[in-house]
């Protein structure tokens, strides 16, 4: 029994107890302020970034920009025209594909269907080229009011009504969002009651807007001052009207122009997460339900953020999806980095599984957020998984360039450009990016990202391991057997 | 998960140290170091395996676990042999 005798003295026991108590006390004190390491390292800032993300100087993102030679573009990027046959006509004629809204030509549809069959043996395109009947039905449902468009013909009270055409007849637009915002007759401002508007510091204002963005279903916010350089990323024309800044009191939209008051010199960029598991299981000839569910919800979120700022008593305008080039603005506000895929902004936590990344202009003072560096720009130089995955070879391979290498693209930045004139918006590249990782999974992702941010030595090894370990796109048929999260988003990371 | 791994590690290390002390077995600093890396590798195996299953990354789960697991087992075997052979000699 002697071996069970305790050799711990009373003095040591009390000392250990005291130390343990102090430790618990310190942890409790810290817990009320910081919930994790990311929060600790991002303390004091509105834009909370993971610990491996580094800040850069304002207007100096990882993609080099030559502000002197950077031109302003005429309008939205050129894209190929959509097929004119209806889905039923196409089906009856035996032409592959043809889901509503698809941009893929019959030839492209055939290429994509063959690609999917090779990638996922046994996969069948179904009657519309989107996969099995369940997947096709989900795509159809998620399409409703996409991009903020008023519905076409729908059933209402036992009658078929074409809502969009009725609204157009009344002088409206095909979509509910607009440059000046909704300004609903029920949205009243403090000025309407002679009450002072809410005022906050630029940091408080940005924090307020982050809270509002989260409330409506978005995720992150970033901000910048709208100077002449940043305004170059806005197009000369938006929806056929001149987009100009003028020294006026109130924003204005006429038959020929959209006027931003010069006092509205802050831009708010916000983004939202696209359903993760379904995003990397998109298949068929066109972007899938995950994309269109996002395009159904987020135009409304933009309109509501705009309405909130208006209701606070500030000036606010938005060109929504059509008036600017998202990617460089996202790099400047620190939402993410410019990447090889060129169109999406690659974000630290969610890779390319984002949607929205849209911009609002206001006179509400907003604290600018800095560009970030987490090694993407350098990683993309050696990776190229997205370019290899593109069934049409439209994503550039090789080094970035200062030249306008693709139709409708611009020079003035040393980056990559995609040929959008023949891109059918297929579902492949978005799900292939190695930065699309589940933040609630293996520790290895944090380790890789922390390393990639600080050195390029292992980039090639990591890109190869990505393939060896089987990351990337997943079989779309598996999704139906998974227990997915609400809205497809795991909010634990 | 981290709580249970930490708790288990604490118990295992305490039992191990007590056992070594009772047997009056000496362990050199580099053996502690190698053993620590071995143990870390084993933890990495467990976390990576279950983490990858949560991610629905089944290929990564078994391949990554194989890499970390083999590394951990080799390191622990090396430490065991170093300590055991020295103990046998003395």
JSON list of C-alpha atoms in Angstrom, two decimals, chain A residues 3 277 280-281 437-438 440-445 465 467-472 474 482, chain B residues 22 43-45 47-49 51-52 54-61 63-64 67-68:
[
{"chain": "A", "resi": 3, "resn": "UNK", "atom": "CA", "xyz": [3.26, 3.03, -3.14]},
{"chain": "A", "resi": 277, "resn": "UNK", "atom": "CA", "xyz": [-21.09, 21.38, -50.58]},
{"chain": "A", "resi": 280, "resn": "UNK", "atom": "CA", "xyz": [-18.31, 21.88, -55.39]},
{"chain": "A", "resi": 281, "resn": "UNK", "atom": "CA", "xyz": [-20.82, 19.37, -56.72]},
{"chain": "A", "resi": 437, "resn": "UNK", "atom": "CA", "xyz": [-11.69, 24.13, -47.98]},
{"chain": "A", "resi": 438, "resn": "UNK", "atom": "CA", "xyz": [-14.03, 23.36, -45.13]},
{"chain": "A", "resi": 440, "resn": "UNK", "atom": "CA", "xyz": [-14.32, 22.99, -39.76]},
{"chain": "A", "resi": 441, "resn": "UNK", "atom": "CA", "xyz": [-12.22, 20.06, -40.90]},
{"chain": "A", "resi": 442, "resn": "UNK", "atom": "CA", "xyz": [-8.60, 18.97, -40.85]},
{"chain": "A", "resi": 443, "resn": "UNK", "atom": "CA", "xyz": [-5.91, 21.14, -39.24]},
{"chain": "A", "resi": 444, "resn": "UNK", "atom": "CA", "xyz": [-3.88, 20.69, -42.42]},
{"chain": "A", "resi": 445, "resn": "UNK", "atom": "CA", "xyz": [-5.61, 23.57, -44.18]},
{"chain": "A", "resi": 465, "resn": "UNK", "atom": "CA", "xyz": [-0.81, 17.16, -52.73]},
{"chain": "A", "resi": 467, "resn": "UNK", "atom": "CA", "xyz": [-4.54, 16.39, -56.37]},
{"chain": "A", "resi": 468, "resn": "UNK", "atom": "CA", "xyz": [-3.00, 13.36, -54.62]},
{"chain": "A", "resi": 469, "resn": "UNK", "atom": "CA", "xyz": [-5.28, 13.66, -51.60]},
{"chain": "A", "resi": 470, "resn": "UNK", "atom": "CA", "xyz": [-8.33, 13.92, -53.85]},
{"chain": "A", "resi": 471, "resn": "UNK", "atom": "CA", "xyz": [-9.50, 17.44, -52.97]},
{"chain": "A", "resi": 472, "resn": "UNK", "atom": "CA", "xyz": [-11.50, 19.45, -55.49]},
{"chain": "A", "resi": 474, "resn": "UNK", "atom": "CA", "xyz": [-16.99, 16.03, -55.86]},
{"chain": "A", "resi": 482, "resn": "UNK", "atom": "CA", "xyz": [-25.68, 14.30, -47.26]},
{"chain": "B", "resi": 22, "resn": "UNK", "atom": "CA", "xyz": [9.41, 3.73, -10.85]},
{"chain": "B", "resi": 43, "resn": "UNK", "atom": "CA", "xyz": [-2.58, 13.47, -32.69]},
{"chain": "B", "resi": 44, "resn": "UNK", "atom": "CA", "xyz": [-2.37, 14.87, -36.24]},
{"chain": "B", "resi": 45, "resn": "UNK", "atom": "CA", "xyz": [-3.48, 11.49, -37.57]},
{"chain": "B", "resi": 47, "resn": "UNK", "atom": "CA", "xyz": [-7.52, 15.07, -35.98]},
{"chain": "B", "resi": 48, "resn": "UNK", "atom": "CA", "xyz": [-6.92, 14.85, -39.72]},
{"chain": "B", "resi": 49, "resn": "UNK", "atom": "CA", "xyz": [-8.89, 11.63, -40.06]},
{"chain": "B", "resi": 51, "resn": "UNK", "atom": "CA", "xyz": [-11.67, 16.39, -39.63]},
{"chain": "B", "resi": 52, "resn": "UNK", "atom": "CA", "xyz": [-11.50, 15.08, -43.18]},
{"chain": "B", "resi": 54, "resn": "UNK", "atom": "CA", "xyz": [-16.42, 16.04, -41.56]},
{"chain": "B", "resi": 55, "resn": "UNK", "atom": "CA", "xyz": [-15.28, 17.63, -44.82]},
{"chain": "B", "resi": 56, "resn": "UNK", "atom": "CA", "xyz": [-16.48, 14.59, -46.82]},
{"chain": "B", "resi": 57, "resn": "UNK", "atom": "CA", "xyz": [-12.90, 14.21, -48.03]},
{"chain": "B", "resi": 58, "resn": "UNK", "atom": "CA", "xyz": [-12.58, 10.45, -47.70]},
{"chain": "B", "resi": 59, "resn": "UNK", "atom": "CA", "xyz": [-9.47, 9.97, -49.83]},
{"chain": "B", "resi": 60, "resn": "UNK", "atom": "CA", "xyz": [-7.65, 12.67, -47.90]},
{"chain": "B", "resi": 61, "resn": "UNK", "atom": "CA", "xyz": [-8.83, 11.12, -44.61]},
{"chain": "B", "resi": 63, "resn": "UNK", "atom": "CA", "xyz": [-4.15, 8.95, -47.17]},
{"chain": "B", "resi": 64, "resn": "UNK", "atom": "CA", "xyz": [-3.30, 11.78, -44.78]},
{"chain": "B", "resi": 67, "resn": "UNK", "atom": "CA", "xyz": [1.26, 9.58, -43.82]},
{"chain": "B", "resi": 68, "resn": "UNK", "atom": "CA", "xyz": [0.99, 11.08, -40.32]}
]
